[in-house]
Short mmCIF file of C-alpha atoms in Angstrom, two decimals:
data_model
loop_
_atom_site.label_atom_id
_atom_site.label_comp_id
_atom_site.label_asym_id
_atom_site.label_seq_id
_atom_site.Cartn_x
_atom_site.Cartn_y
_atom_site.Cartn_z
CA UNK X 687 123.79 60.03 58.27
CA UNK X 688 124.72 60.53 61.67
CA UNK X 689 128.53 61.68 60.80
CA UNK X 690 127.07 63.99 58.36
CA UNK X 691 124.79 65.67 60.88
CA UNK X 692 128.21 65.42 63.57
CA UNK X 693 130.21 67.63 60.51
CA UNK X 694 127.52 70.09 59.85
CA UNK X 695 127.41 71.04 63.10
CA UNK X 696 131.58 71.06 63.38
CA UNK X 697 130.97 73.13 60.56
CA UNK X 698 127.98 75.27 61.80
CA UNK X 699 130.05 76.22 65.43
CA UNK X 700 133.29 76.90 62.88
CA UNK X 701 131.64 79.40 60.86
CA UNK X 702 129.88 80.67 64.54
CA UNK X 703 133.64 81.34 65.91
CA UNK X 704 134.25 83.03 62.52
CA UNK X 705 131.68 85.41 62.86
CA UNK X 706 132.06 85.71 66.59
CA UNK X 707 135.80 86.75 65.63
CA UNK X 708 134.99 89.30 62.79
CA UNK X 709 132.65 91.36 65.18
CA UNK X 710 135.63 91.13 67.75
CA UNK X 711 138.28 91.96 65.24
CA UNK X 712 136.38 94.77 63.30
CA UNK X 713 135.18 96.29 67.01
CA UNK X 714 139.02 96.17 67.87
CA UNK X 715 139.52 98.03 64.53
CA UNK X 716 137.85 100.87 65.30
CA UNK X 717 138.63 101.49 68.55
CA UNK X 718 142.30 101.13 67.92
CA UNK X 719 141.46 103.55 64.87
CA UNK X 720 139.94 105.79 67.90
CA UNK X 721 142.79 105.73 69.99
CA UNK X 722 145.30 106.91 67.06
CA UNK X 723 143.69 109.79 66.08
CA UNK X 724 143.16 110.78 70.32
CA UNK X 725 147.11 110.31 70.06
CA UNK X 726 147.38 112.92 67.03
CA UNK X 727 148.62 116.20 67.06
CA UNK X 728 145.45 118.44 65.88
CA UNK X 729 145.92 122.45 65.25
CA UNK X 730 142.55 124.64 65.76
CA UNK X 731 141.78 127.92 66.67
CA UNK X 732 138.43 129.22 67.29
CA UNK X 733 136.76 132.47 69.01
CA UNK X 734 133.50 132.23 71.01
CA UNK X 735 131.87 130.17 68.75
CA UNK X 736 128.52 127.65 69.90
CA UNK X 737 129.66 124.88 71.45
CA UNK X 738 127.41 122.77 68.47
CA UNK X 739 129.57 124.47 66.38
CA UNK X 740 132.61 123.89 67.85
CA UNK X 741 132.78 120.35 67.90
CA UNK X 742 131.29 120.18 64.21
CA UNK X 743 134.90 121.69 63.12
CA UNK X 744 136.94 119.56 65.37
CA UNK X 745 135.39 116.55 64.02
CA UNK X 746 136.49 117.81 60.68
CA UNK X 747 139.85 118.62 61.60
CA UNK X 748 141.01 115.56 63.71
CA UNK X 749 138.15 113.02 61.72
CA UNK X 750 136.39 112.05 64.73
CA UNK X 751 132.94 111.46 65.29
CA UNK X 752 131.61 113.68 68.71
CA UNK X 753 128.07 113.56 70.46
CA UNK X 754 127.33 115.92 72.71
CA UNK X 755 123.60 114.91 73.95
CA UNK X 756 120.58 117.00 75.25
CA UNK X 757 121.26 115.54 78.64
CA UNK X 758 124.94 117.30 79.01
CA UNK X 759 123.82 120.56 77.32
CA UNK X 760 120.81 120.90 80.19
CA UNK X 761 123.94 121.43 82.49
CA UNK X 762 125.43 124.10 80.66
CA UNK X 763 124.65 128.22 81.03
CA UNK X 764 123.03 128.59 77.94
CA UNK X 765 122.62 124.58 76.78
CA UNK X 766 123.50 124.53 72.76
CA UNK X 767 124.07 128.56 72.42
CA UNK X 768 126.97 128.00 74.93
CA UNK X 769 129.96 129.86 73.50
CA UNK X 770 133.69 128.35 74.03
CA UNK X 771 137.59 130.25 72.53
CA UNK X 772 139.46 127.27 71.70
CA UNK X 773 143.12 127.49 70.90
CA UNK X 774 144.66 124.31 70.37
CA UNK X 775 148.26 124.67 69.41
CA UNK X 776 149.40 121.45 67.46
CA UNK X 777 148.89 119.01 70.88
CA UNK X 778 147.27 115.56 70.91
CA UNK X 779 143.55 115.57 70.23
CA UNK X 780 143.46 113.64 74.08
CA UNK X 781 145.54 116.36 75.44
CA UNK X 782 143.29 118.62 73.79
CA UNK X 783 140.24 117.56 74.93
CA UNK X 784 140.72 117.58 78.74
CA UNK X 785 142.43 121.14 78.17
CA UNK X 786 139.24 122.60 76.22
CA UNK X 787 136.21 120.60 78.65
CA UNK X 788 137.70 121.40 82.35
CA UNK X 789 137.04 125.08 82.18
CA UNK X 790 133.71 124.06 81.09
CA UNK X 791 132.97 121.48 83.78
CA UNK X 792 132.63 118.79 81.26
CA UNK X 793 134.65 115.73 80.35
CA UNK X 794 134.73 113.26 77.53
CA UNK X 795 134.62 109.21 77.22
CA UNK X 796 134.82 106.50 74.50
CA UNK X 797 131.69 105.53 73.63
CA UNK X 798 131.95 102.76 70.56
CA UNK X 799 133.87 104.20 67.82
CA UNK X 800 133.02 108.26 68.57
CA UNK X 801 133.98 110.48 71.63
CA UNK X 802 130.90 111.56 73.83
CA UNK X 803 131.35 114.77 75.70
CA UNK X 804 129.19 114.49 78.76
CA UNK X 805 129.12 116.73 82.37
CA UNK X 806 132.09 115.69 84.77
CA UNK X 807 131.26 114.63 87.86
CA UNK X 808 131.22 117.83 90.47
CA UNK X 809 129.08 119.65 87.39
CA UNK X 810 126.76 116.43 87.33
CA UNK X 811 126.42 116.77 91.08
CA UNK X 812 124.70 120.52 90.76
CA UNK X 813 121.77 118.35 89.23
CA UNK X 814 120.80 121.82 87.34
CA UNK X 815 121.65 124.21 85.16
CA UNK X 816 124.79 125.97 85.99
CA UNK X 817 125.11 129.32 86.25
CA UNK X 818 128.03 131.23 83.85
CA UNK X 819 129.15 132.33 87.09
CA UNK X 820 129.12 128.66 88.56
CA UNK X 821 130.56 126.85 85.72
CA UNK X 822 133.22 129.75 85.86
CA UNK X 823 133.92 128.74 89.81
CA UNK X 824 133.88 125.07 88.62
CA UNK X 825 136.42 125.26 86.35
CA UNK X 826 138.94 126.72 88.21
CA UNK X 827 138.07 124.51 90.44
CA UNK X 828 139.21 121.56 88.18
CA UNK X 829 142.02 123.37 86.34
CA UNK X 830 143.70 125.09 89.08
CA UNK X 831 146.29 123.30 91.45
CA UNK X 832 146.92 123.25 95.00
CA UNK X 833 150.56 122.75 95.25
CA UNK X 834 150.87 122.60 98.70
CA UNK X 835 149.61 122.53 102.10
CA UNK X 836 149.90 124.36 105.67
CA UNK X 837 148.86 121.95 108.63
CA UNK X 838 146.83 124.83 110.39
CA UNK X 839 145.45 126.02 107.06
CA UNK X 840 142.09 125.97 106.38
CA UNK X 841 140.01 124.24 103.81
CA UNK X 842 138.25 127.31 102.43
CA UNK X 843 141.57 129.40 102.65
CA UNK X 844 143.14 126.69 100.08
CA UNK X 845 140.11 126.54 97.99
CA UNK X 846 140.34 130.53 97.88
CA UNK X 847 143.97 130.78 97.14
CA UNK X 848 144.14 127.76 94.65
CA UNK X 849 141.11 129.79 92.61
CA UNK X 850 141.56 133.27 93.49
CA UNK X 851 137.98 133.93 94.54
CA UNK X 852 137.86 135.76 97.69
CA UNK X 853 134.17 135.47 98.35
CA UNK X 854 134.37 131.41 98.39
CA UNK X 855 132.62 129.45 101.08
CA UNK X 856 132.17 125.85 102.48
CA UNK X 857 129.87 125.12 104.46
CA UNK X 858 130.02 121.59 106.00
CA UNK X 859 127.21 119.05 107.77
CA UNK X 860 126.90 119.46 111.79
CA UNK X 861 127.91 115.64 112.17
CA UNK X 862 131.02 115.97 110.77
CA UNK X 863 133.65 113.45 113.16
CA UNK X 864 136.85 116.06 113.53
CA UNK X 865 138.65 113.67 114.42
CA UNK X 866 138.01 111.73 111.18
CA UNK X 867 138.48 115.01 109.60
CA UNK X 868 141.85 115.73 110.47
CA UNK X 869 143.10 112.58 109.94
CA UNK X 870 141.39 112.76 105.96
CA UNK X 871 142.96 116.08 105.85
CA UNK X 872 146.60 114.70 106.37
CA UNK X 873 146.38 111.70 104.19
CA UNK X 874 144.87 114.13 101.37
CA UNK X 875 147.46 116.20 101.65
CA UNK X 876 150.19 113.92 100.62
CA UNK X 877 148.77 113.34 97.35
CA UNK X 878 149.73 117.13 96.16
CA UNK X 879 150.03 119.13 93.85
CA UNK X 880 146.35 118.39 92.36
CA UNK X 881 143.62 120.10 91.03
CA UNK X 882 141.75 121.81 93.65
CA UNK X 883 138.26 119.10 92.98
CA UNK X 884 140.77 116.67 93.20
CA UNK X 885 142.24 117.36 96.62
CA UNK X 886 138.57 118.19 97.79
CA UNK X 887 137.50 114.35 96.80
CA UNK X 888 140.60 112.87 98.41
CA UNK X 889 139.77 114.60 101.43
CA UNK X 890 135.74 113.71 101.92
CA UNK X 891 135.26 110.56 100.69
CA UNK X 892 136.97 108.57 103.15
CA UNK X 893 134.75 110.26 105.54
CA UNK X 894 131.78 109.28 103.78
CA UNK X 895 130.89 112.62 102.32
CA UNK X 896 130.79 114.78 99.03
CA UNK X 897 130.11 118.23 98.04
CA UNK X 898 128.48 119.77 94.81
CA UNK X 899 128.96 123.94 94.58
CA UNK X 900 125.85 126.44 94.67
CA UNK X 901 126.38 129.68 93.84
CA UNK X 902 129.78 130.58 95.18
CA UNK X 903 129.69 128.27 98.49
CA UNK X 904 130.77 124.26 98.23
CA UNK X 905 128.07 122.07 100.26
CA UNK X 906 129.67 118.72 101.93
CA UNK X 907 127.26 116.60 102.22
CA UNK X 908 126.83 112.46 102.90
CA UNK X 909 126.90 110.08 100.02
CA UNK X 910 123.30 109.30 100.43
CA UNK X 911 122.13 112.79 100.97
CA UNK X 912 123.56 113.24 97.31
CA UNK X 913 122.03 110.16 95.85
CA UNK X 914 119.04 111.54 97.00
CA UNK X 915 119.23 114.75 95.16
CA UNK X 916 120.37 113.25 91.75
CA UNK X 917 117.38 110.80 91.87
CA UNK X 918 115.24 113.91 92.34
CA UNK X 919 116.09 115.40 88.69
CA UNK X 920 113.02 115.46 86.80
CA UNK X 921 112.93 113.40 83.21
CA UNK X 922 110.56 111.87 80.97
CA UNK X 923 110.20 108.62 80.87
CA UNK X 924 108.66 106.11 77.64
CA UNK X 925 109.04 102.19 78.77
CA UNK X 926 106.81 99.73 76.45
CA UNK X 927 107.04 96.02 77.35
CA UNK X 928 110.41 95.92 78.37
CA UNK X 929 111.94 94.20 80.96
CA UNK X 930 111.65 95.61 84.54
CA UNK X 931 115.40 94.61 85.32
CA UNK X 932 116.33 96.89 82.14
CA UNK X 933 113.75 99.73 83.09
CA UNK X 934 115.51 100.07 86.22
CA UNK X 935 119.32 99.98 85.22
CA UNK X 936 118.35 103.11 82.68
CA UNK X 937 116.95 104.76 85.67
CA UNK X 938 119.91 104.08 87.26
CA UNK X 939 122.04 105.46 84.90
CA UNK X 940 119.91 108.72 84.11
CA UNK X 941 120.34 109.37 87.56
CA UNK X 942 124.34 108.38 87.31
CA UNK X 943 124.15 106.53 90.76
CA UNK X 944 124.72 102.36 91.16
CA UNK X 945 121.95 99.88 90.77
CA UNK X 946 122.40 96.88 93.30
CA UNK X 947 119.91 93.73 93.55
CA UNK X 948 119.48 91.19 96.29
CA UNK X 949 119.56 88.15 94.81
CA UNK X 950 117.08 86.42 92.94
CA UNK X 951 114.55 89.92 93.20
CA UNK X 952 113.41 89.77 89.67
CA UNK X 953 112.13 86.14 90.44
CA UNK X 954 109.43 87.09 92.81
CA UNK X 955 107.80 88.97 90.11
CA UNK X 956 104.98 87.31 87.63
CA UNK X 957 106.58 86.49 84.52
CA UNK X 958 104.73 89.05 82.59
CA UNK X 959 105.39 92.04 84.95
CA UNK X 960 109.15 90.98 84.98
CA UNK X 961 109.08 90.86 81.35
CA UNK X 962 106.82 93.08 79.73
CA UNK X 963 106.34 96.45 82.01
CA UNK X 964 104.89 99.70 80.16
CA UNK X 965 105.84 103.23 82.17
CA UNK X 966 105.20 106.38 80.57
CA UNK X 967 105.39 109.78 82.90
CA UNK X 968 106.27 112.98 81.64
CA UNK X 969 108.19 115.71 83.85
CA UNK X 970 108.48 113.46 86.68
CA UNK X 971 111.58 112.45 88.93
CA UNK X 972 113.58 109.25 88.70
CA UNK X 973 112.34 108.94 92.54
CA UNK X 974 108.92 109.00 91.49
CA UNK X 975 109.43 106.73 88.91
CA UNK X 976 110.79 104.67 91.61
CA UNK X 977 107.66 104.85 93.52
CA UNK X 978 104.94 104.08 90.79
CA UNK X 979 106.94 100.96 89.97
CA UNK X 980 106.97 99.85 93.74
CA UNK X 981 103.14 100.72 93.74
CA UNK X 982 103.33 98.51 90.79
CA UNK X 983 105.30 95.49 91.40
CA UNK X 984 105.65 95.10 95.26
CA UNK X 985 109.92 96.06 95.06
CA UNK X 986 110.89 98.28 96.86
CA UNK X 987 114.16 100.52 96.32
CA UNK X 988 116.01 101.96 100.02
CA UNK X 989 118.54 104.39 98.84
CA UNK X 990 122.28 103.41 99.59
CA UNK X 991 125.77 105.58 99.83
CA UNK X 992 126.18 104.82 96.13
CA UNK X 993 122.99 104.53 94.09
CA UNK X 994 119.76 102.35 95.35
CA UNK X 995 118.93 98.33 96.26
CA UNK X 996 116.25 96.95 94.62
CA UNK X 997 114.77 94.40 97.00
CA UNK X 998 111.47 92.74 97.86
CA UNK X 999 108.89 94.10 99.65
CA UNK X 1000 106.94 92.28 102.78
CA UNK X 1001 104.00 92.30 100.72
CA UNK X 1002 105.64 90.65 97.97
CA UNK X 1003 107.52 87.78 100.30
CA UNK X 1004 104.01 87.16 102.20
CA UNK X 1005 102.62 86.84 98.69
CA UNK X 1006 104.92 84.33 97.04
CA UNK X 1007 105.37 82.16 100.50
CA UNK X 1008 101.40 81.95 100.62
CA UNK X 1009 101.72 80.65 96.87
CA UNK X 1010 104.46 78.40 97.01
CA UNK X 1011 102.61 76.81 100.51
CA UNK X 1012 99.34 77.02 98.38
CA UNK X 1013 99.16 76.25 94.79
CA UNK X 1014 95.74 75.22 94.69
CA UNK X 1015 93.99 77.19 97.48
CA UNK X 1016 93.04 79.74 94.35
CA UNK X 1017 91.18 77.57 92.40
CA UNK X 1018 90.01 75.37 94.78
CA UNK X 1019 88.04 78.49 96.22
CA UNK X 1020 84.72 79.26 94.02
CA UNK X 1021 82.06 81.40 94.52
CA UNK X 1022 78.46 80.51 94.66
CA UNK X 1023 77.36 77.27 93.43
CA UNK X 1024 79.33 75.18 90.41
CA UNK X 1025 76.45 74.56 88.26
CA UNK X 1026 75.01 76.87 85.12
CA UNK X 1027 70.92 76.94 84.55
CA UNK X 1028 69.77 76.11 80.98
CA UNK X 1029 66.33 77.56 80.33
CA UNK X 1030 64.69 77.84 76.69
CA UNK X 1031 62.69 80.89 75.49
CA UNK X 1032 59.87 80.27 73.05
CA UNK X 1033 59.32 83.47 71.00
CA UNK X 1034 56.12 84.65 69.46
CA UNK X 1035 57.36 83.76 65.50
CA UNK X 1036 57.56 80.09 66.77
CA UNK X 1037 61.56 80.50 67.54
CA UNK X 1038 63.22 79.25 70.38
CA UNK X 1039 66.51 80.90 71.90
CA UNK X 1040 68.67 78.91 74.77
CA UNK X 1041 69.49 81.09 77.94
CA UNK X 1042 72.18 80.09 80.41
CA UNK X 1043 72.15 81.63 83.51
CA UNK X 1044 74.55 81.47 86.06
CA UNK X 1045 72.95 80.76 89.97
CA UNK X 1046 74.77 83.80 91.29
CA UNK X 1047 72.29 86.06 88.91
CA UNK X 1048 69.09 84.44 90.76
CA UNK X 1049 67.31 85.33 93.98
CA UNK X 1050 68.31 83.42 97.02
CA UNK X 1051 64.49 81.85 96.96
CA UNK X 1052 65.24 80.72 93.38
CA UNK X 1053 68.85 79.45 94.01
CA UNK X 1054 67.39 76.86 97.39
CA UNK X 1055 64.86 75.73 95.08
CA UNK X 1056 66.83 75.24 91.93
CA UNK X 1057 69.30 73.12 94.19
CA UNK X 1058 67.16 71.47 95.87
CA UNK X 1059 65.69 70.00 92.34
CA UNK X 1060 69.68 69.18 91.30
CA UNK X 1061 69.86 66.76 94.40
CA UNK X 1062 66.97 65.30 92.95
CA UNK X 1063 68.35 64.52 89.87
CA UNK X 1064 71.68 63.82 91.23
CA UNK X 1065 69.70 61.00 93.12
CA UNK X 1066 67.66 59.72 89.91
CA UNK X 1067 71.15 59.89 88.04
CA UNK X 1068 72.76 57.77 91.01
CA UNK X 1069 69.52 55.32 90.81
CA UNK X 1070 69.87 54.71 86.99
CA UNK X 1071 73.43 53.96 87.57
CA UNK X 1072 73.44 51.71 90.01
CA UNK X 1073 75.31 53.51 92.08
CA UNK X 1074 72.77 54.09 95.24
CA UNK X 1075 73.57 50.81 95.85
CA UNK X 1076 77.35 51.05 96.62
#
């Protein structure tokens, strides 16, 4: 019996692997199926048609599934009624697709086995609607090079050459090291020609800084000063028993900034607030979401450079130390005396009804004389027993 039990269960982690390996095989079959077609040449013309529309034909023509969500067409001038000219000239659908999104400010990613066209990064950093104007800027911004570099040229006198608009500004925060500046400024340099985004990123972030564009000026700002404005994007929020850890990293993600956890956070929560926490809010930013679940739970979330730390609060430390220390203090501690009153009511039809009463319902007169009658029969009890006599 026992070696037929040991070869059903050889048998049972066999047929486990095979599974395991079909998923793996057939999810490696469609994404190498994916990455064909991005490698095939694809022909389309089209003239300021809806963006909807748009990708409905290029799915036809290069047989690819697209998504383009609610959440990337909130970004765009005119959201679904968007209009695009796209002219692509027998070029690989990849090739294809970073020609046709740039101008728009958008860019595309692998998602399973379709493509999912979703706001690039500087347009994500507006955290609003962009302007035609704007998403105009922006894409010259990510199309159009800057080749090369003076040493006592200016930023804004590169941006306005490498896009052609005159009227471009920068404006940059007061604490701004120069010194770190210049030295950003060199080492960005050397990675030309690049798009003009591209040479702006290389030269901020190894200061510690960013930008996003408003109207027809660039704002540098810190890391954290960003964060900060992308968790204060309103959305609406439905969370139904589900895990807090989980509500959190969607936060995190609708708000396209990093989720980082000290360790062993989610363990200072009670087991059914880490697992089963309801939030509903409507119209509401992923900041105040933030807050009601601190309010809620006890975490707290500081904002970082890259996203937010969730982390325990005082409150909640003081809390679990005092119940680790003392496990029993909780129900040791009772109000009132432990005892419940039995009393029988004798109705008029010759029925009787039993009524228990707690001592906290009676008045303090009542309650010294009630006790003072269960010593009594505590001592008779003892008596009976034998027990006085110990």
């Amino acid at each position: 019996m026992t070696r037929h039990r040991r070869n059903f269960c050889l048998g049972l982690v066999a047929a486990m692997f095979a599974c395991l390996g079909g998923v793996a095989m057939a999810g490696e079959g469609r994404s190498g199926a994916l990455q064909m077609k991005l490698d095939k040449p694809v022909t389309l013309t089209l003239r300021d048609e809806p963006i909807i529309k748009v990708f409905d034909k290029l799915s036809r023509s290069a047989g690819v599934d697209f998504e383009i969500s609610a959440a990337t067409l909130k970004f765009l001038p005119y959201g679904r009624a968007t209009r695009l000219n796209v002219s692509i000239p027998g070029v690989t659908l990849r090739l294809a697709l970073s020609q046709m999104l740039s101008p728009q400010g958008l860019t595309w990613l692998v998602d399973g086995g379709r493509i999912a066209i979703v706001p690039s990064e500087p347009l994500y950093r507006m955290c609003r609607r962009a302007t035609y104007d704007e998403m105009t800027l922006l894409g010259k911004l990510l199309t159009r090079p800057v080749e090369s570099i003076d040493e006592l040229a200016s930023v804004v006198g590169t941006l306005r050459q490498a896009t052609g608009e005159k009227k471009l500004k920068v404006v940059f925060p007061a604490f701004m090291n120069k010194a770190d500046f210049a030295a950003s400024f060199k080492q960005a340099s050397a990675a030309l020609p690049c798009p003009a985004a591209d040479w702006l990123g290389l030269l901020l972030r190894p200061i510690g800084l960013t930008w996003y564009l408003d109207g027809d000026t660039i704002v540098v700002l810190s890391h954290k000063a960003q964060v900060k404005r992308q968790l204060g994007q309103v959305v609406s929020l439905r969370y139904q028993n589900t895990r807090v850890a989980n509500v959190l990293l969607d936060l995190a993600r609708k708000g396209r900034v990093q989720l980082n956890m000290s360790p062993g956070v989610m363990q200072a929560l009670p087991r059914r607030v880490r697992k089963n926490f309801t939030l509903i809010m409507a119209d509401a930013s992923i900041a105040q979401a933030l807050e009601v679940i601190s309010g809620a739970t006890g975490l707290e979330f500081p904002v970082t450079d890259n996203g937010f730390l969730v982390k325990t609060s005082l409150y909640l430390e003081v809390g679990a130390e005092a119940a680790a220390q003392k496990p029993a203090q909780k129900t040791a501690k009772r109000r009132g005396p432990r005892y419940i009153i039995k009393t029988v009511l004798h109705k008029t039809d010759g029925q009787s009804v039993d009524m228990y009463i707690m001592p906290d319902d009676l008045p303090p007169a009542l309650q010294k004389a009630l006790q003072a009658d269960r010593a009594k029969v505590i001592r008779n009890l003892s008596k009976h027993y034998g027990l006085d006599k110990k």
